[in-house]
C-alpha cells in the first residue's frame, strides 16, 4: 500500500528530484485541495520547501467553491485534488475548471490524490480530466516527481490506477460504440499491465523493447481514451464487475 | 389477531406468531398457516372451513377475517426470514415445497372447489327472491376483493423474497380482473335496484363525496407520510452513525492505543498502522459495506489474493500492494494457485522486502488466471539454490504443475524477482 512503487510510473526520478532539483530550476506552482487541514499541512511540509523541491504551494482550499475561487485567482500549474470534497467532490471542481484546463497558453493540470479505494471515484476524476492519480500513502519525493510529470503534460499512472483502468475496459467487452476510441490496443494493454505489476516506465521500455517516450505516449493515449470515451458502459461497469 | 394462541414456550425462539403461509397456498394461505400453527394436517383445517362454510357461510366470513388480519409469512409457522427454519418446524414441508412450485394446479382445484361449494350454498340457503337477486353481484364483489387482496399479499411477499418481478403483466392482469369484478358486482347491484336511471347522479354524488374527503384529509395524509419517511431516514442515519462509531471505537482507538504503547518499536507501529488502514479501507469502500464477514473463508479470487497478501504483510512486516483485475470464483485449481502465490509472497517479503513494497498483480482474462508477484530485492538464481531447498521448487513450481498450470521465475530488468503464475480455471465452476 505504500510508497516508492506507488508512483514508480514516474521512473527513477525519485532520487533525481532530491538531488538535482535545486540546480535544474524545475519549478511548479501548486494548489492543494483537500478538506482535511491536517493532511494539507502535512503535504505542505513535505513538498512545500520550494528551494529544495522546486514546488511552490500558492494556495489551499477545503471545498469545491473555495477550490474554484483559489484556482481561478492563482492560476497554478498543478492542482493536487482530493476525490472526496464537500460540495460535490473532485469531479465538480474539474467540471467548473474545464475552461482553465483547456487553456492552451497556460493550462491548469490536475493530479488526483486520494485515499479512496473505490474504483468509481478514481475513474470518475480521471474521466473528469485529471492527469493522474496517486494514493495518499505516496512519499513526498514521489509526489514531487508526479507533480512535475503532470506539469509537463504526462499522465501519472499508479499501479492501482492501471488496475482500475484495465478493469474498466476489460469488462466492457460488449460491442463497442466507437471502436477506435473505446478499445485499448494490445500494446496499451500490455503497458498498463506492466504498470499494474509495479514496473517503472524505464523497466517497461526495456521489457517491451521500446523507448521510454513510446511508453509515455501509450499511457497518454490510454488516459485520453478514458477521458473521451463516452460509452455508458463505463458507468455501468462498477456494478457489473461484481457479478463475475 | 396476530397472537392467536399463547403456547407454552420452552424454546428460546421469539414467541410463535400466527402467519398465513405464502408457499403452497390455495387462496389466502389461511388454512396452511393455521395448520402449521396448530400442528394439524392442512386437509383437516380446510375441511373445517368448508364445513363451517356450509353453516350459513360462517366459514367464508371466518376465512375472510383471518385473511384480513393475519400477516403473510413464510411457511406455516413463525419464520419471518429463512424458509429453512420453517422446514424443521413443520414436518411435511418438504412435500409442500414441491406443491409450491406449481401453484396453478392448486389454485384451479381451489377454484373448482369454491364453485361447487358456492353452488351447494346457494342451493341450500333459502332466501327471499329479492335477496337472491343480490347474491350474484355479491359473489362477484367478493371474488374481486379476494383477487385484489391476494395481489396485495403477493406484493408484500415479493418485497421479502424479491421474486416475481418477471411476471409483471400477470400481476397487472390479476389486479385488473379483480377491479373489473368488483365494478361489475357493484354496478349490478345498482342496476338491480332499478335505479339505472339514477346511476349517473348517484355516481356524481359519490364522486363529490370522495373529492371532498380527499380535500379534507389530503393535507393530513401527505404530512403524515412525509413525517413518516423523514423519521425513517433519521432512524437509518442514526443507525449508520452508531455502526460507524462502534467500528471506529473498536478498531481504530484500539490500534492507536497499541501504537502509543509501542511508540519505540517503529516496525510494530508500521505494521499496526498498515493493518488498521487496510481494515478501515475494506470497511469503508467495500461495495456491501462493512467487512463483517471477515472470518469467512474467501470465495473469490480477489478476496483470496487480498487475504493472503494481508496475512503475509502482517507476518513479515513488508508492505504488499495488491492490484486485482476482474474476479472469479475459487475452484480447486485456483485454490492451488493461491497457495503458490502465497508462497511467492512470503519469499518476496523474506528475501526481497528491503527494496520496497512487494507488488502483487492478479488478472482474470477469460478462463485464464494470471498472478504475478514481484519484489525489488537483490534477485536470485533458481539454479544456484541447492536441491534440498523445497520452497520454490515444490511449493510454487511443483504445485502449479501438478494442478495443470505454469510457474515462471525471472529476474526483472530493474532489479528484483518476479514470479508469474498462470492457471486455467476448472471446466465447471
Coordinates of C-alpha atoms in Angstrom, one line a residue, chain A residues 54-173:
Chain A
X54 CA 11.0 23.2 -6.7
X55 CA 7.4 23.1 -5.7
X56 CA 5.7 26.3 -4.5
X57 CA 2.3 25.9 -2.8
X58 CA 0.5 29.0 -3.8
X59 CA -3.0 28.2 -2.4
X60 CA -5.1 25.8 -0.4
X61 CA -8.8 25.0 -0.5
X62 CA -11.1 22.9 1.6
X63 CA -14.2 22.6 -0.5
X64 CA -15.4 22.9 -4.1
X65 CA -16.3 26.6 -4.0
X66 CA -13.1 27.6 -2.4
X67 CA -11.1 25.5 -4.8
X68 CA -12.6 27.1 -7.8
X69 CA -12.0 30.5 -6.4
X70 CA -8.4 29.9 -5.4
X71 CA -7.5 28.1 -8.7
X72 CA -9.0 30.8 -10.8
X73 CA -7.2 33.5 -8.8
X74 CA -3.8 31.9 -8.6
X75 CA -3.7 30.0 -11.9
X76 CA -1.4 27.3 -10.6
X77 CA 0.3 24.8 -13.0
X78 CA -0.8 21.8 -11.0
X79 CA -3.7 21.2 -8.6
X80 CA -3.5 18.4 -6.1
X81 CA -7.1 17.4 -5.9
X82 CA -8.8 15.2 -3.4
X83 CA -11.5 13.0 -4.7
X84 CA -13.9 13.4 -1.7
X85 CA -14.7 17.0 -1.1
X86 CA -17.7 18.8 0.4
X87 CA -19.8 20.4 -2.2
X88 CA -19.7 17.9 -5.0
X89 CA -16.3 16.2 -4.8
X90 CA -13.3 16.5 -7.1
X91 CA -15.3 15.9 -10.1
X92 CA -17.3 19.1 -9.5
X93 CA -14.1 21.1 -9.3
X94 CA -12.9 19.6 -12.6
X95 CA -16.2 20.4 -14.2
X96 CA -16.1 24.0 -13.1
X97 CA -12.5 24.4 -14.1
X98 CA -12.9 22.9 -17.5
X99 CA -12.1 26.2 -19.2
X100 CA -8.8 26.5 -17.3
X101 CA -7.8 23.0 -18.3
X102 CA -8.4 23.7 -21.9
X103 CA -6.4 26.9 -21.9
X104 CA -3.5 26.4 -24.4
X105 CA -1.4 29.2 -23.1
X106 CA -1.0 28.1 -19.5
X107 CA -3.2 25.1 -18.7
X108 CA -4.0 24.1 -15.2
X109 CA -3.4 20.4 -14.7
X110 CA -5.0 18.2 -12.1
X111 CA -3.5 15.3 -10.2
X112 CA -5.9 13.3 -8.1
X113 CA -4.6 12.5 -4.7
X114 CA -6.9 10.2 -2.8
X115 CA -7.3 7.8 0.0
X116 CA -10.2 6.2 -1.8
X117 CA -10.1 2.6 -2.9
X118 CA -13.3 2.8 -4.8
X119 CA -12.6 2.4 -8.5
X120 CA -15.6 4.5 -9.5
X121 CA -14.3 7.5 -7.5
X122 CA -10.9 7.3 -9.1
X123 CA -12.1 6.6 -12.6
X124 CA -14.6 9.5 -12.1
X125 CA -11.9 12.1 -11.6
X126 CA -9.7 10.7 -14.3
X127 CA -12.6 10.9 -16.8
X128 CA -13.3 14.4 -15.5
X129 CA -9.9 15.5 -16.8
X130 CA -7.3 14.8 -14.1
X131 CA -4.0 13.8 -15.5
X132 CA -3.2 11.1 -13.0
X133 CA -4.0 9.5 -9.7
X134 CA -1.8 8.7 -6.7
X135 CA -2.8 7.5 -3.3
X136 CA -2.1 9.4 -0.1
X137 CA 0.4 6.9 1.1
X138 CA 2.8 8.2 -1.6
X139 CA 6.1 9.5 -0.3
X140 CA 7.0 13.2 -0.6
X141 CA 9.7 12.8 -3.2
X142 CA 7.5 10.6 -5.4
X143 CA 4.7 13.1 -5.1
X144 CA 7.0 15.9 -6.2
X145 CA 8.1 13.9 -9.1
X146 CA 4.5 13.2 -10.1
X147 CA 3.7 16.9 -9.9
X148 CA 6.4 17.7 -12.4
X149 CA 5.3 14.9 -14.7
X150 CA 1.8 16.2 -14.7
X151 CA 3.1 19.7 -15.2
X152 CA 4.9 18.6 -18.3
X153 CA 1.7 17.1 -19.7
X154 CA 2.4 13.4 -18.9
X155 CA 0.0 11.0 -17.3
X156 CA 0.8 9.6 -13.9
X157 CA -0.5 6.1 -13.5
X158 CA 0.0 4.3 -10.2
X159 CA -0.3 0.5 -10.3
X160 CA -3.7 0.7 -8.7
X161 CA -5.0 3.2 -11.3
X162 CA -3.7 0.9 -14.0
X163 CA -5.6 -1.9 -12.5
X164 CA -8.8 0.2 -12.3
X165 CA -8.5 1.2 -15.9
X166 CA -7.8 -2.4 -17.1
X167 CA -10.8 -3.4 -15.2
X168 CA -12.9 -0.7 -16.7
X169 CA -12.0 -1.6 -20.2
X170 CA -11.9 -5.3 -19.8
X171 CA -15.4 -5.8 -18.6
X172 CA -16.9 -3.8 -21.4
X173 CA -16.4 -6.4 -24.0

